[in-house]
């Protein structure tokens, strides 16, 4: 009898529980209505159930089944879909995230390298001169008796200059920078950059340097005869025209022109020098030059190569106008 059942209407009978899967065996069942009950769990999908529509199961408590019956999908399908979504996200998301992360890291590294290369030279490239040897802070301190005042040759805005004698008897001048000021810190690198390729008999040579986080010093040839007030055209001509990158000293004055044991003049102190490279780009520290010997471009902020060279020639002429009473050139400037 039930096997040949064709129509079954159980609508609004307060039925609960699951729809029996045994109903799938009723092959002659053409119409089934179980709406408005409290049925739950999965709707059978085999046999006669493959022909039923959503109207057969509407308004029940918690039925699950295929999308065509307009009921929520089965929990297994939800879990399976969720897993598929996660797999798709991992498959396409992880490579994208990895590429973005690599690009970010490369960008940060590039900017750091670019910042270091444009602001401060690399320590190993500070001086490409023929150095006597690697010098340590302890050696400098020992040779100058802890940088005693008795060994001091002079003091300037950047720091102090000391006389030192190495164990081999060689005398040198130690230029110690006061790193508590930003100008002195930058002046150290500017002077290294300016002097590493300069080689001229009238220019004080930097033989080596000592550089650490909290101590920076230059070791220079010691000029035993002190400084003089003399025109040093040979050195300036070499700086302007005898080198691939023209160099403007910016602080020519008698005390920056020194004599060695053979009474040969040397131009020193390149702490505020200008390097005239391609496109007239200049490197310069923020330290001001000595009033009266300052290049006009330092005041007027002119950066043309020709103007800078004429200014330095003007400074040389100005330096030679020192009167016998040692009056400085800036004393004649009208106020």
Steps between C-alpha positions, in 0.01 A plus 500: 500500500753769610747403230253611232410824684481797261382790719594582860389821674623543857470879507450675834511187716751619757744233386853513641829324446657401170336392177550120475741398224285191449257721310755502217381146418148619411572513130138580405475798737437808285379756755630553852403791724651527849481880533413683824651241734797486735716277287879531513828356371582408141235446231549170309616553143477157336209324332172690482646795695695609193170616343357703790504883512546748781124518570515150643726603790437867580439638847678233700718525808848427369523310176819485291536401139596599146462866393207424264277424802565852641629368831841555664777277362613193687756551775744278314465724195556810712815353651618384160437841345677667790802278455501570127488874567792472740699299249429755227601783733824326591571408141462849359539716810829375640705562183355849474575577865851359457571716195371813676711422809814452289437828317454684830825357641692584181358854502605554862850363435538714188395816682738430787791437263411810300478710817841380620663557162363855466558621857813334633777304326560137588764470770728281288498760220565807716853530370633333188849632576814299566468474877792434730302248702173445676488730801305434820356743752715344773818574303402863448408543866825343618720706269336826612489401869123484498471805272666729754489873447881509487486307171232725350600706198175693484122487522230587249125473464520136388721386791871489584837434333772310686864423428596133519819301455464135400728228632696510172582867563262644242323818610140560393213736578180344637180683412237384753139590419252608765208269415265684735437742214339392175724735301817326623352157429419593140829689463691177565331322209522800269875533561553128440298517179686809384851375578495132401611563139701820546879469467699822475819623663334818631202328664512343846470123458263288706695181571227302676195539719345355814122462482257341743150576623614747767846604378625638170842640423726567202875439504680763293859579412648718773616840374789578734533865400144594584282722284584802285308774324596438143333472161490133394395523137645163404274309737188696405570460129524125552177489699312699235643359179735209570244247617201335324267638766576869570532579870431838662668540840256768632715598802837623376689694768858516628444257785384234253826517301775300670872436447681169528864448598616611156299824526259376231150643534198269530133597492301323772158484670253389233216464750266736311628441147271483197525220244377612157380188323269436208212745459684733740380300801696603812582325823547739790480493878280736699804651679557865415839615378710764673360851452721695261618189318160349433420429135228736380288207383473382860320825577311558176424125450637500144609162369633564152847352446647812343367723775638270770848498347504879466391528863791288615741714298343803668565339838866450409536864400319605815733290713802672348372847601579438868656811643816497707295565814325162439161664439257238359329574164150506647595801716476716188147392416252781539227441760 
